[in-house]
Amino acid sequence: MPNRVMRTALSTSAEAVVAAVVAAVVAAVGLYAFSLVQWPAFNSSNVTRAVATVGQVAALAVLAASVVMLRLRRSPRVATLLSWIGLSGFVTVTLGMPLAATKLYLFGISVDQEFRTEYLTRLTDSPALADMTYADLPPYYPAGWFWVGGRVADALGMAGWEAYKPYAIATLAVAAVVSLVLWRSLVRADLAILAALGVTALMLAYGSPEAYGATIAVMIPPILLLAWGALHRPDSSRRGWGAVIGTGLFLGVAAMVYTLYLGIAAFTVVLMAVVAAVLRYRENRSLAALLDPALRLVVIAGISGLLALTVWAPYLLASLTGSTAESGTALHYLPESGSELPFPMAEFTLTGALCLVGTLWIVVRVRDSRRAQALGLGVVAVYGWCLLSMLATVAGTTLLGFRLEAVLVLILGAAGVFGFVEGARALYLVASESPRVRTVSVAVGIVGAVAFAQDIPHVLQNEITVAYTDTDGDGVRADQRPPSAVSYYGEVDAALQEARPGPRTDTVLLTSDTTFLAYHPYFGFQGLTSHYANPLAEFAARADAIESWSDLRSSDELIAALDALPWRAPDAFLFRRGADGYTLRLAEDVYPNDPNVRRYTVSYPESLFDDPRFEIREIGPFVLVVRT
């Protein structure tokens, strides 16, 4: 690699590290400052929303100052630092302030957030790669984001569930600022700030509930430009290897964090390689011209594959040597939005307007702008993936194409920023460089930015509200209303520790109240649903075993059945009391129906556990049964 390329790569990497540190400090200071005040709940007061708006305006003002300084070429290093502080501050106040009065993150501990919190709790308890629920199994879902979060939580002495919110907000702030550094290496500095701000704001509105995925999504638009520069080199095939390495590193990190976004990013890169090869062939009319894009693609795949193995190797080895992975159901979900192509540019909103500008800009500039080409190929890839996802329903599965709408919005949003800037400049030139046109353009941009920013908490209103209405690991509802049965989890944990002293990971617990496993790092015998379960766990077979125990007539038969299990048997059971005895609420995959999950109840007669080999305790609405 030429020395100049190496120096550029090292310089960009060093800048990204420094920027990440600055963003982490800004997020930590901001979240700590918010915690010093007793705020009212978001769902019963507008105070936190008002303070969030003030903070957003302040952050946007800092970003505006950095843009002006860069345009005037004054103190570029100070301007760069201000851009990092402003962007990370914008993320922190936009999410941190509305959530300031709760310890839970967006969506609380409900639905998908339950298994994510469970994963962070697992990796807080131990750095060893392990499945979030099942004992003795390697993880199926990429552990990268959760592993780092677990190490941070452990270092700070925090429980995994309690660390989730600050860690999620901080990593989003870091990802946004690192994306800014990447943008700066691809476009001029002031434009990079505007692009990073636009993409970050859209990410907060439409991707932040899935924080670990959003850290990857916010990087996709600039990565598309980098990947196109790596694969399409009409000037010289000897250049662009730094971009090749950068693209490979990103795909590798994506593989360690979020599989679906790895899929769409890799799909786009392959599409770019094909288009680049076609263009080179049309130019040279030689098959040899196809070798360069192919070689670059192989190098990208090699780099990303090596990084991916750091989290995927245990699962791949387990599936190849011994256990055979059954057909998983993670892709068995097709909501109405997954049966239609997304067209955000057709919506009558600020987001729709920006996406429409981006769409028009791509169409107009695709012939002469490499940025438009890269983002345009990203749009084509998303629509292609969505169509393939719909087609996959014929084979009894999907590719979760509906989850890529956020990525599409980010790509079109980045294009919209470029389109707005270039459109404003074109009007300025057409108007004989009238300062009034420039003033109007700046005013429209500022009004649009502030209007969209202050609306983000409204877009996330349901997600924020759930963070206040769910009961946290301390047994508290942040809106000060009576807590749910989760408030008894502390007593359940104490009873389990008394009955089975030692590490919590030595105990396998069967319960349908799986939020308990999100707050306490016991292993579970069965997961929430098959869609989140490890394919190696044999979810359906476990469910059949659990249901079969309800037909047993004696404790001897139950203990014999437990001892004969091919998996680690439950050491304890956490039931609810029902009219017919002790009950568990289980789930079954019913795809292609929507909803795709059917809930059903299994009841056990109390006499089944009336034996000295079981210790029974009633705790609130729960019945805890422990094998002695």
XYZ file of C-alpha atoms in Angstrom:
628
model
C 0.000 0.000 0.000
C 1.444 3.418 -0.892
C 2.630 5.539 2.016
C 0.114 8.293 1.241
C -2.809 5.877 1.469
C -1.458 4.476 4.724
C -1.048 7.943 6.213
C -4.572 8.921 5.183
C -6.035 5.731 6.646
C -4.144 6.158 9.921
C -5.070 9.835 10.134
C -8.766 9.106 9.600
C -8.650 6.250 12.105
C -6.955 8.406 14.722
C -9.473 11.194 14.155
C -12.324 8.709 14.550
C -10.905 7.469 17.859
C -10.521 10.998 19.235
C -14.006 11.911 18.005
C -15.452 8.815 19.667
C -13.826 9.750 22.973
C -15.216 13.283 22.755
C -18.696 11.953 21.961
C -18.569 9.476 24.858
C -17.531 12.235 27.261
C -20.285 14.560 26.017
C -22.889 11.798 26.400
C -21.643 10.831 29.871
C -21.592 14.420 31.115
C -24.996 15.156 29.616
C -26.687 12.057 31.023
C -25.120 12.631 34.435
C -26.337 16.225 34.440
C -29.858 15.099 33.542
C -29.813 12.609 36.432
C -29.159 15.334 38.998
C -32.665 16.757 38.606
C -35.940 15.126 39.654
C -37.848 15.375 36.380
C -41.547 14.661 35.898
C -42.537 11.690 33.755
C -42.638 12.287 30.010
C -46.114 10.771 29.677
C -47.658 13.100 32.255
C -45.780 16.361 31.681
C -44.304 18.425 28.855
C -41.354 19.679 30.922
C -38.754 17.236 29.595
C -39.936 17.841 26.040
C -39.520 21.597 26.502
C -36.018 21.231 27.949
C -35.126 18.807 25.147
C -36.116 21.440 22.573
C -33.872 24.015 24.230
C -30.992 21.542 24.237
C -31.562 20.659 20.603
C -31.514 24.322 19.568
C -28.280 24.814 21.513
C -26.691 21.769 19.847
C -27.814 22.943 16.399
C -26.366 26.385 17.150
C -23.001 24.794 17.951
C -23.136 22.854 14.693
C -24.085 26.013 12.784
C -21.119 27.823 14.325
C -18.782 25.043 13.233
C -20.149 25.210 9.663
C -19.673 28.994 9.539
C -16.129 28.710 10.878
C -15.252 26.091 8.288
C -16.789 28.165 5.496
C -14.747 31.170 6.608
C -11.679 28.969 7.139
C -11.221 30.129 10.693
C -9.792 27.830 13.388
C -10.559 24.562 11.564
C -9.488 22.436 14.529
C -11.820 24.306 16.873
C -14.594 24.050 14.303
C -14.016 20.308 14.031
C -14.163 19.907 17.820
C -17.357 21.963 17.937
C -18.922 19.735 15.280
C -18.190 16.649 17.379
C -19.559 18.271 20.531
C -22.626 19.618 18.755
C -23.573 16.344 17.053
C -23.018 14.141 20.105
C -24.819 16.705 22.253
C -27.747 16.647 19.823
C -28.057 12.860 20.171
C -27.704 12.995 23.950
C -30.319 15.659 24.569
C -32.784 14.340 21.990
C -32.958 10.917 23.663
C -31.549 11.523 27.121
C -33.821 14.372 28.134
C -37.189 12.715 27.375
C -35.896 9.585 29.159
C -34.305 11.481 32.050
C -36.881 10.376 34.636
C -36.686 6.646 33.873
C -33.935 4.057 34.084
C -35.295 2.222 31.050
C -34.574 2.855 27.381
C -37.086 3.294 24.557
C -39.777 0.582 24.664
C -38.787 -0.218 28.236
C -38.530 -3.942 28.765
C -41.312 -4.850 26.339
C -41.313 -7.091 23.262
C -37.960 -6.987 21.416
C -36.330 -4.848 24.091
C -36.743 -7.737 26.510
C -34.360 -10.105 24.731
C -31.917 -7.272 24.023
C -31.781 -6.413 27.717
C -31.449 -10.107 28.527
C -28.453 -10.307 26.188
C -26.759 -7.314 27.814
C -27.459 -8.777 31.255
C -25.882 -12.077 30.191
C -22.689 -10.425 28.913
C -22.495 -8.135 31.925
C -22.408 -11.191 34.148
C -19.563 -12.769 32.156
C -17.420 -11.803 29.140
C -17.707 -15.339 27.765
C -19.752 -15.552 24.570
C -22.935 -17.337 25.597
C -26.518 -17.509 24.444
C -28.764 -14.937 26.067
C -31.184 -17.606 27.346
C -29.988 -21.184 26.953
C -27.232 -22.832 28.960
C -24.299 -24.493 27.205
C -24.999 -22.898 23.822
C -22.946 -20.339 21.864
C -24.770 -17.155 20.849
C -26.705 -17.029 17.605
C -27.313 -13.291 17.541
C -24.138 -11.201 16.981
C -22.679 -10.281 20.336
C -20.476 -7.296 19.412
C -22.557 -4.382 20.705
C -23.795 -6.324 23.721
C -20.348 -7.637 24.644
C -18.860 -4.139 24.763
C -21.885 -2.915 26.714
C -21.527 -5.759 29.169
C -17.886 -4.916 29.775
C -18.771 -1.240 30.277
C -21.571 -2.107 32.711
C -19.336 -4.487 34.647
C -16.559 -1.893 34.859
C -19.034 0.695 36.175
C -20.561 -1.753 38.649
C -24.003 -1.472 37.060
C -26.602 -4.131 36.368
C -27.013 -4.866 32.675
C -30.593 -3.592 32.513
C -29.629 -0.360 34.259
C -26.683 0.248 31.926
C -28.764 -0.315 28.799
C -30.153 3.224 28.493
C -26.944 5.228 29.007
C -24.949 2.756 26.933
C -27.438 2.885 24.065
C -27.505 6.688 24.005
C -23.722 6.963 24.296
C -23.074 4.489 21.482
C -25.528 6.309 19.226
C -23.675 9.554 19.954
C -20.343 7.872 19.213
C -21.637 6.296 15.999
C -23.010 9.632 14.792
C -19.690 11.402 15.362
C -17.650 8.595 13.789
C -19.946 8.812 10.766
C -19.162 12.541 10.643
C -15.444 11.739 10.524
C -16.121 9.364 7.654
C -18.215 11.963 5.838
C -15.363 14.481 6.215
C -12.992 12.088 4.459
C -15.405 11.868 1.517
C -16.857 15.372 1.046
C -15.853 18.877 2.079
C -16.010 19.543 5.810
C -19.025 21.868 6.028
C -21.121 19.646 3.787
C -20.064 16.631 5.854
C -21.528 18.226 8.979
C -24.845 18.880 7.258
C -25.000 15.328 5.872
C -24.095 13.782 9.223
C -26.675 15.916 11.026
C -29.425 15.015 8.554
C -28.716 11.292 8.717
C -28.348 11.366 12.513
C -31.666 13.159 13.011
C -33.429 10.624 10.804
C -31.714 7.780 12.621
C -32.919 9.089 15.982
C -36.487 9.374 14.720
C -36.751 6.038 12.928
C -33.959 3.760 14.128
C -33.037 4.614 17.708
C -35.372 2.100 19.449
C -33.092 -0.609 18.035
C -29.947 1.090 19.289
C -27.412 -1.551 18.305
C -28.760 -1.648 14.750
C -28.885 2.139 14.537
C -25.145 2.366 15.229
C -24.631 0.470 11.966
C -27.459 2.125 10.008
C -26.132 5.654 10.563
C -22.855 4.604 8.930
C -24.388 3.067 5.811
C -24.817 6.247 3.672
C -21.151 7.340 3.909
C -20.014 3.727 3.587
C -21.857 3.531 0.263
C -19.701 6.376 -1.034
C -16.585 4.676 0.313
C -17.517 1.308 -1.217
C -18.261 2.835 -4.622
C -14.880 4.532 -4.531
C -13.307 1.198 -3.653
C -14.917 -0.758 -6.478
C -15.358 1.724 -9.313
C -12.010 3.256 -10.308
C -12.336 4.504 -13.889
C -9.052 6.422 -13.623
C -6.671 3.792 -12.268
C -7.069 0.334 -10.825
C -4.108 0.928 -8.525
C -5.966 3.419 -6.373
C -8.756 2.996 -3.839
C -7.274 0.203 -1.755
C -7.699 2.237 1.407
C -11.413 2.370 0.608
C -11.373 -1.386 0.030
C -9.947 -1.942 3.503
C -12.394 0.532 5.049
C -15.360 -1.168 3.397
C -14.181 -4.579 4.571
C -13.755 -3.308 8.121
C -17.259 -1.853 8.147
C -18.847 -5.054 6.868
C -16.898 -7.000 9.469
C -18.123 -4.752 12.271
C -21.671 -4.991 10.890
C -21.385 -8.794 11.026
C -20.389 -8.490 14.668
C -23.359 -6.252 15.498
C -26.431 -6.654 13.258
C -26.916 -9.404 10.690
C -29.706 -7.809 8.627
C -27.771 -4.597 8.027
C -24.723 -6.678 7.173
C -26.915 -8.406 4.615
C -28.152 -5.253 2.901
C -24.697 -3.637 3.024
C -23.025 -6.717 1.538
C -25.799 -7.041 -1.052
C -25.202 -3.427 -2.085
C -21.436 -3.905 -2.271
C -21.879 -6.947 -4.513
C -24.289 -4.951 -6.685
C -21.696 -2.170 -6.909
C -19.014 -4.667 -7.924
C -21.247 -6.010 -10.695
C -22.048 -2.518 -11.985
C -18.380 -1.511 -11.783
C -17.391 -4.618 -13.746
C -20.001 -3.892 -16.426
C -18.822 -0.295 -16.754
C -15.182 -1.374 -17.036
C -16.075 -3.978 -19.634
C -18.011 -1.425 -21.685
C -14.978 0.860 -21.557
C -12.267 -1.736 -22.343
C -14.177 -4.570 -24.035
C -11.908 -7.031 -22.268
C -12.682 -9.774 -19.792
C -9.471 -8.865 -17.998
C -11.181 -5.641 -16.950
C -13.509 -7.699 -14.785
C -10.676 -8.980 -12.609
C -10.027 -5.753 -10.725
C -13.562 -5.310 -9.265
C -13.643 -9.050 -8.519
C -10.306 -8.910 -6.698
C -11.394 -5.906 -4.664
C -14.629 -7.675 -3.745
C -12.703 -10.761 -2.626
C -10.443 -8.638 -0.406
C -13.479 -6.913 1.129
C -15.082 -10.305 1.784
C -11.879 -11.644 3.314
C -11.450 -8.749 5.728
C -15.095 -8.767 6.788
C -15.129 -12.551 7.114
C -12.165 -12.587 9.485
C -13.802 -9.985 11.721
C -17.132 -11.799 11.613
C -15.528 -14.989 12.904
C -14.711 -13.296 16.215
C -18.384 -13.571 17.172
C -19.710 -16.178 14.739
C -17.042 -18.880 15.095
C -18.485 -20.510 18.263
C -21.940 -20.860 16.717
C -20.610 -22.112 13.390
C -18.422 -24.701 15.106
C -21.294 -25.881 17.290
C -23.598 -26.234 14.293
C -20.954 -28.159 12.335
C -19.691 -30.421 15.106
C -22.413 -32.142 17.055
C -25.746 -30.363 17.250
C -27.608 -29.777 14.020
C -29.291 -26.403 13.775
C -32.987 -26.741 13.073
C -34.707 -24.345 10.720
C -34.954 -21.120 12.714
C -38.016 -18.900 12.684
C -36.282 -15.531 13.080
C -37.341 -14.624 9.538
C -40.968 -15.709 10.022
C -42.560 -12.295 10.180
C -44.536 -10.499 7.493
C -46.526 -7.479 8.693
C -48.602 -5.457 6.259
C -45.700 -3.064 5.716
C -43.610 -6.017 4.533
C -46.039 -6.750 1.717
C -45.596 -3.340 0.080
C -42.653 -1.340 -1.183
C -41.815 1.665 0.997
C -42.027 5.104 -0.606
C -41.050 7.642 2.059
C -40.622 10.318 -0.612
C -44.395 10.205 -1.227
C -45.298 11.128 2.362
C -46.497 14.660 3.124
C -44.025 15.273 5.958
C -40.645 16.928 6.436
C -39.071 13.493 6.084
C -41.006 12.914 2.894
C -39.940 16.287 1.502
C -36.262 15.613 2.225
C -36.501 12.122 0.706
C -38.235 13.569 -2.372
C -35.445 16.109 -2.820
C -32.959 13.254 -2.423
C -34.735 11.136 -5.002
C -34.807 13.967 -7.539
C -31.152 14.779 -6.880
C -30.091 11.167 -7.468
C -32.030 11.019 -10.734
C -30.657 14.351 -11.983
C -27.036 13.818 -10.917
C -26.586 10.072 -11.401
C -24.606 10.483 -14.633
C -21.991 12.906 -13.349
C -21.894 12.542 -9.547
C -20.210 9.617 -7.845
C -22.115 10.463 -4.673
C -25.426 10.196 -6.518
C -24.321 6.925 -8.098
C -23.348 5.397 -4.755
C -26.515 6.456 -2.948
C -28.618 5.517 -5.968
C -27.200 1.997 -5.951
C -28.007 1.831 -2.245
C -31.634 2.721 -2.986
C -31.810 0.126 -5.765
C -30.369 -2.493 -3.413
C -32.954 -1.774 -0.714
C -35.839 -2.080 -3.166
C -34.289 -5.234 -4.600
C -33.990 -6.745 -1.122
C -37.630 -5.860 -0.363
C -38.798 -7.569 -3.550
C -36.698 -10.652 -2.791
C -38.176 -10.692 0.705
C -41.683 -10.745 -0.724
C -40.682 -13.459 -3.169
C -39.193 -15.522 -0.329
C -42.675 -15.898 1.151
C -43.277 -18.519 -1.524
C -40.559 -20.598 0.165
C -42.158 -20.113 3.580
C -39.880 -17.384 4.911
C -38.970 -13.703 4.440
C -35.889 -11.509 4.389
C -37.447 -8.970 6.788
C -37.502 -6.375 4.038
C -39.824 -4.096 6.008
C -37.039 -3.471 8.517
C -34.984 -1.743 5.819
C -37.316 1.227 5.486
C -35.213 3.100 8.048
C -32.075 2.433 5.972
C -33.863 3.696 2.856
C -34.863 6.874 4.676
C -31.274 7.468 5.800
C -29.905 6.997 2.277
C -32.503 9.282 0.707
C -32.065 11.743 3.564
C -28.345 12.024 2.860
C -29.132 12.540 -0.809
C -31.715 15.130 0.210
C -29.086 17.152 2.060
C -26.855 17.158 -1.012
C -29.827 18.022 -3.210
C -30.888 20.903 -0.984
C -27.381 22.377 -0.870
C -26.839 22.054 -4.622
C -30.348 23.317 -5.363
C -29.846 26.353 -3.170
C -26.552 27.106 -4.900
C -28.177 26.756 -8.336
C -30.905 29.231 -7.346
C -28.237 31.578 -6.008
C -26.410 31.517 -9.354
C -29.607 31.855 -11.383
C -30.565 34.879 -9.291
C -27.278 36.584 -10.214
C -25.774 35.719 -6.832
C -28.395 37.677 -4.938
C -27.674 37.577 -1.180
C -31.414 37.380 -0.555
C -31.552 33.924 -2.157
C -28.722 32.720 0.069
C -30.441 34.163 3.151
C -33.736 32.506 2.266
C -32.011 29.166 1.665
C -30.256 29.305 5.026
C -33.494 30.300 6.748
C -35.410 27.404 5.156
C -32.673 24.983 6.192
C -32.634 26.224 9.799
C -36.423 26.178 10.138
C -36.601 22.677 8.683
C -33.839 21.379 10.956
C -35.336 22.804 14.150
C -38.876 21.763 13.199
C -37.816 18.177 12.525
C -35.545 17.971 15.573
C -38.194 19.067 18.059
C -40.653 16.608 16.530
C -38.420 13.583 17.198
C -39.775 13.037 20.760
C -43.269 13.147 19.273
C -42.315 10.498 16.692
C -40.956 8.378 19.555
C -43.828 9.157 21.927
C -45.062 5.569 22.215
C -41.549 4.204 22.723
C -40.803 6.813 25.400
C -44.123 6.257 27.158
C -43.494 2.512 27.486
C -40.151 3.307 29.132
C -42.170 5.042 31.861
C -45.018 2.546 32.179
C -42.869 -0.609 32.333
C -41.583 -1.657 35.742
C -37.796 -1.555 36.003
C -35.396 -3.919 37.758
C -35.776 -2.021 41.019
C -39.508 -2.715 40.961
C -40.366 0.901 40.138
C -42.533 2.483 37.457
C -41.009 5.797 36.464
C -44.420 7.453 36.113
C -44.965 6.791 39.849
C -47.971 4.561 39.271
C -48.353 1.121 40.931
C -45.783 -1.326 39.501
C -46.574 -4.616 37.795
C -45.726 -8.094 39.096
C -42.133 -7.333 38.099
C -41.849 -5.608 41.487
C -41.702 -9.089 43.074
C -38.671 -10.122 41.037
C -36.300 -9.006 43.769
C -37.961 -11.385 46.249
C -37.914 -14.194 43.691
C -34.203 -13.634 43.101
C -33.503 -13.620 46.852
C -35.459 -16.861 47.297
C -33.551 -18.520 44.457
C -30.243 -17.402 45.904
C -31.222 -18.800 49.287
C -32.327 -22.108 47.827
C -29.414 -22.386 45.392
C -26.398 -20.430 46.690
C -23.705 -19.647 44.170
C -23.553 -18.006 40.759
C -26.940 -17.407 39.164
C -25.646 -19.013 35.969
C -25.588 -22.354 37.830
C -29.390 -22.306 37.780
C -31.661 -23.065 34.830
C -35.106 -21.552 35.356
C -38.285 -22.420 33.480
C -40.702 -19.499 33.415
C -43.000 -17.721 31.017
C -42.255 -14.445 32.831
C -39.078 -14.147 30.817
C -38.523 -10.510 31.763
C -37.109 -11.992 34.962
C -34.219 -13.299 32.873
C -33.660 -9.817 31.459
C -33.109 -8.450 34.949
C -31.250 -11.413 36.503
C -28.645 -13.557 34.696
C -30.179 -16.982 35.296
C -30.272 -19.284 32.311
C -33.706 -20.119 30.967
C -35.015 -23.489 29.890
C -37.222 -21.898 27.220
C -37.086 -18.538 25.435
C -39.754 -15.909 24.918
C -40.662 -17.070 21.387
C -39.053 -19.195 18.722
C -38.230 -16.037 16.729
C -35.648 -14.979 19.310
C -34.510 -18.497 20.189
C -31.176 -19.998 19.231
C -31.731 -22.490 16.359
C -29.530 -24.949 18.265
C -31.895 -24.835 21.265
C -34.620 -26.953 19.629
C -37.403 -24.605 20.693
C -40.279 -26.740 19.376
C -38.985 -29.915 21.025
C -38.587 -28.117 24.346
C -42.139 -26.762 24.054
C -43.446 -30.280 23.443
C -41.583 -31.551 26.504
C -42.958 -28.762 28.689
C -46.492 -29.472 27.546
C -46.095 -33.235 28.023
C -45.319 -32.814 31.726
C -48.876 -31.599 32.312
C -50.082 -35.146 31.571
C -47.904 -36.753 34.234
C -49.541 -38.068 37.404
C -46.798 -38.146 40.015
C -43.642 -36.427 41.148
C -41.665 -39.584 40.359
C -42.792 -39.428 36.744
C -41.921 -35.725 36.531
C -38.442 -36.172 37.989
C -37.812 -39.122 35.668
C -38.917 -36.997 32.701
C -36.655 -34.135 33.776
C -33.675 -36.422 34.233
C -34.233 -37.926 30.776
C -34.135 -34.589 28.961
C -31.436 -34.200 26.285
C -30.809 -30.653 27.528
C -29.885 -29.240 30.905
C -33.057 -29.684 32.935
C -34.729 -26.888 34.890
C -33.430 -26.481 38.426
C -36.357 -24.239 39.290
C -39.768 -23.232 37.965
C -41.455 -19.850 38.245
C -45.176 -20.299 37.722
C -48.305 -18.205 37.961
C -51.183 -19.643 39.970
C -54.245 -20.481 37.900
C -57.634 -22.085 38.454
C -56.235 -25.494 37.432
C -52.963 -25.281 39.332
C -49.605 -23.844 38.324
C -49.504 -22.294 34.862
C -47.038 -21.273 32.163
C -47.890 -19.081 29.190
C -46.052 -20.380 26.113
C -45.734 -19.239 22.517
C -45.943 -20.962 19.153
C -44.882 -19.771 15.701
C -47.944 -19.527 13.414
C -46.329 -17.819 10.412
C -47.545 -16.890 7.778
C -50.348 -15.523 9.953
C -50.084 -11.959 11.234
C -49.614 -11.794 14.207
C -47.106 -14.579 13.820
C -47.277 -15.853 17.409
C -50.001 -17.829 19.183
C -50.046 -17.826 22.963
C -51.325 -20.814 24.892
C -51.396 -21.866 28.538
C -50.065 -25.075 30.051
C -51.332 -26.030 33.527
C -49.828 -28.444 36.048
C -51.631 -29.906 39.049
C -50.156 -28.746 42.346
C -49.861 -32.376 43.433
C -47.165 -32.900 40.780
C -44.760 -30.885 42.926
C -46.030 -32.032 46.344
C -42.874 -33.917 47.172
C -39.840 -33.355 49.437
C -37.687 -33.156 46.333
C -39.339 -29.812 45.516
C -39.313 -26.682 47.623
C -42.336 -24.440 47.039
C -42.665 -20.743 47.875
C -45.437 -18.317 47.033
C -44.200 -14.796 46.249
C -46.904 -12.337 45.233
C -48.578 -13.696 42.094
C -45.751 -16.195 41.562
C -45.139 -19.726 42.711
C -41.440 -20.601 42.869
C -40.643 -24.308 42.778
C -37.005 -25.360 43.311
C -35.606 -28.855 42.978
C -33.796 -29.791 46.171
